[in-house]
Amino acid sequence: MKHIETLLSEMTIEQKAPIVKILGLKSNENKLVIEKLSKILLPVGGLWQTPLNYSQFVEKIASANNEKIDFSLGIANAEKELYLKLFQQEFEKLTEEEKNNIYKELEKAGLDKSQIKSLSGISALGAAQLSGFGIYLLASSTLGAITSVLGITLPFAFYTGMSSVISFVIGPVGFLVMGVLVYRSFKNVKSWDEAFDLLKASWNGIKAFAIGDTTRSTLVFKYFAATRIVLTENFRNQIDENSSKIDIKKTNISKIDIEINEKEAEIENVENIKVEQLNVVSSIESEILKKQDELKSVNNQIGQLNEKIDSFKNNIQERINNKKSIENEILNSENDTKLKLSKIEKLNN
């Protein structure tokens, strides 16, 4: 029962509630569900008998409903094949008038022609030809019908991920999954509340419908098969959503990368301009150093010239002083001459 154990591990307490109720269990422990399922189709409740594995369980359900299933592609495909064939059996029991009424209900539910053809094609093309969309609709309505019959409410988002299916899930096809007799009792129901009121009024009949072990086993099988389809589709939708989010994030990253590259290009351009300016600065600094050396040389020359000027000035001052000394000597000599002439004049007068 590994195939069922894996499914149960992905189901919530609410999703397992219909199974617990159908099997008459007091607990929703996976171990108890599997144990009950492995013995429900055995005589005397499976006492002193080897429990069935899931493949044997599916094979017995198929045999009880006069269906042959191909197990060569694995238990998952066999489960889906039997699930669709059981619906096909019920569909083919309908009169043409009832089938046409179902098509009309599908149109009222808002499904387009391709979606209706996907479901109506079960009878004409066989279960294997049903589209993935049709399988999902069928599985969603199976869960909706079974839970409503049992008076159990699941979060609506669990068994329909598309707004166009809302009316369809509470329509007649869901009850057809449970069998033609149930369909004919509930085909005019328009809402879950109305369905549940009708169910409470005829609860004894519903209980009689689910008394037999084969009947209960078939109902459990349909619920498990439908749940697996819906969970798988929900996971795929979540994967698609994640993929979309990832794509958006990757697009944002690409945009950011482009912006980063543009900024890095701008930085590189500015860096190049900076290098050019630094080269200009270096050139100017070199010229400044050269001019400083020239200035120093000129200052040295000026210093030397100042020294020469000072030397010349000192020499001139010496000459001036020497001139004054000579002039004084001349003056003294002239005075002496005048004195001598005066004396001569006196002597000769």
PDB file of N, CA and C in Angstrom, residues 300-315:
ATOM      1  N   ASN A 300      69.450  82.417  -7.647  1.00  0.00           N
ATOM      2  CA  ASN A 300      70.900  82.297  -7.413  1.00  0.00           C
ATOM      3  C   ASN A 300      71.655  83.346  -8.224  1.00  0.00           C
ATOM      4  N   GLN A 301      71.266  83.503  -9.481  1.00  0.00           N
ATOM      5  CA  GLN A 301      71.906  84.508 -10.335  1.00  0.00           C
ATOM      6  C   GLN A 301      71.702  85.923  -9.777  1.00  0.00           C
ATOM      7  N   ILE A 302      70.461  86.174  -9.326  1.00  0.00           N
ATOM      8  CA  ILE A 302      70.178  87.482  -8.722  1.00  0.00           C
ATOM      9  C   ILE A 302      71.044  87.691  -7.498  1.00  0.00           C
ATOM     10  N   GLY A 303      71.212  86.636  -6.709  1.00  0.00           N
ATOM     11  CA  GLY A 303      72.060  86.732  -5.517  1.00  0.00           C
ATOM     12  C   GLY A 303      73.487  87.084  -5.898  1.00  0.00           C
ATOM     13  N   GLN A 304      73.974  86.406  -6.912  1.00  0.00           N
ATOM     14  CA  GLN A 304      75.335  86.679  -7.378  1.00  0.00           C
ATOM     15  C   GLN A 304      75.464  88.123  -7.876  1.00  0.00           C
ATOM     16  N   LEU A 305      74.446  88.574  -8.605  1.00  0.00           N
ATOM     17  CA  LEU A 305      74.466  89.945  -9.127  1.00  0.00           C
ATOM     18  C   LEU A 305      74.419  90.950  -7.990  1.00  0.00           C
ATOM     19  N   ASN A 306      73.606  90.647  -6.958  1.00  0.00           N
ATOM     20  CA  ASN A 306      73.548  91.523  -5.793  1.00  0.00           C
ATOM     21  C   ASN A 306      74.907  91.620  -5.110  1.00  0.00           C
ATOM     22  N   GLU A 307      75.586  90.464  -5.059  1.00  0.00           N
ATOM     23  CA  GLU A 307      76.934  90.464  -4.459  1.00  0.00           C
ATOM     24  C   GLU A 307      77.881  91.363  -5.264  1.00  0.00           C
ATOM     25  N   LYS A 308      77.762  91.257  -6.592  1.00  0.00           N
ATOM     26  CA  LYS A 308      78.614  92.098  -7.459  1.00  0.00           C
ATOM     27  C   LYS A 308      78.295  93.578  -7.247  1.00  0.00           C
ATOM     28  N   ILE A 309      76.975  93.859  -7.189  1.00  0.00           N
ATOM     29  CA  ILE A 309      76.552  95.253  -6.971  1.00  0.00           C
ATOM     30  C   ILE A 309      77.104  95.767  -5.657  1.00  0.00           C
ATOM     31  N   ASP A 310      76.981  94.931  -4.614  1.00  0.00           N
ATOM     32  CA  ASP A 310      77.518  95.334  -3.306  1.00  0.00           C
ATOM     33  C   ASP A 310      79.018  95.570  -3.385  1.00  0.00           C
ATOM     34  N   SER A 311      79.712  94.704  -4.127  1.00  0.00           N
ATOM     35  CA  SER A 311      81.164  94.847  -4.282  1.00  0.00           C
ATOM     36  C   SER A 311      81.502  96.153  -5.001  1.00  0.00           C
ATOM     37  N   PHE A 312      80.679  96.389  -6.068  1.00  0.00           N
ATOM     38  CA  PHE A 312      80.890  97.638  -6.810  1.00  0.00           C
ATOM     39  C   PHE A 312      80.631  98.843  -5.928  1.00  0.00           C
ATOM     40  N   LYS A 313      79.553  98.794  -5.145  1.00  0.00           N
ATOM     41  CA  LYS A 313      79.206  99.896  -4.255  1.00  0.00           C
ATOM     42  C   LYS A 313      80.322 100.139  -3.243  1.00  0.00           C
ATOM     43  N   ASN A 314      80.834  99.000  -2.690  1.00  0.00           N
ATOM     44  CA  ASN A 314      81.928  99.135  -1.703  1.00  0.00           C
ATOM     45  C   ASN A 314      83.157  99.781  -2.356  1.00  0.00           C
ATOM     46  N   ASN A 315      83.426  99.360  -3.578  1.00  0.00           N
ATOM     47  CA  ASN A 315      84.584  99.887  -4.312  1.00  0.00           C
ATOM     48  C   ASN A 315      84.403 101.376  -4.589  1.00  0.00           C
TER      49      ASN A 315
END
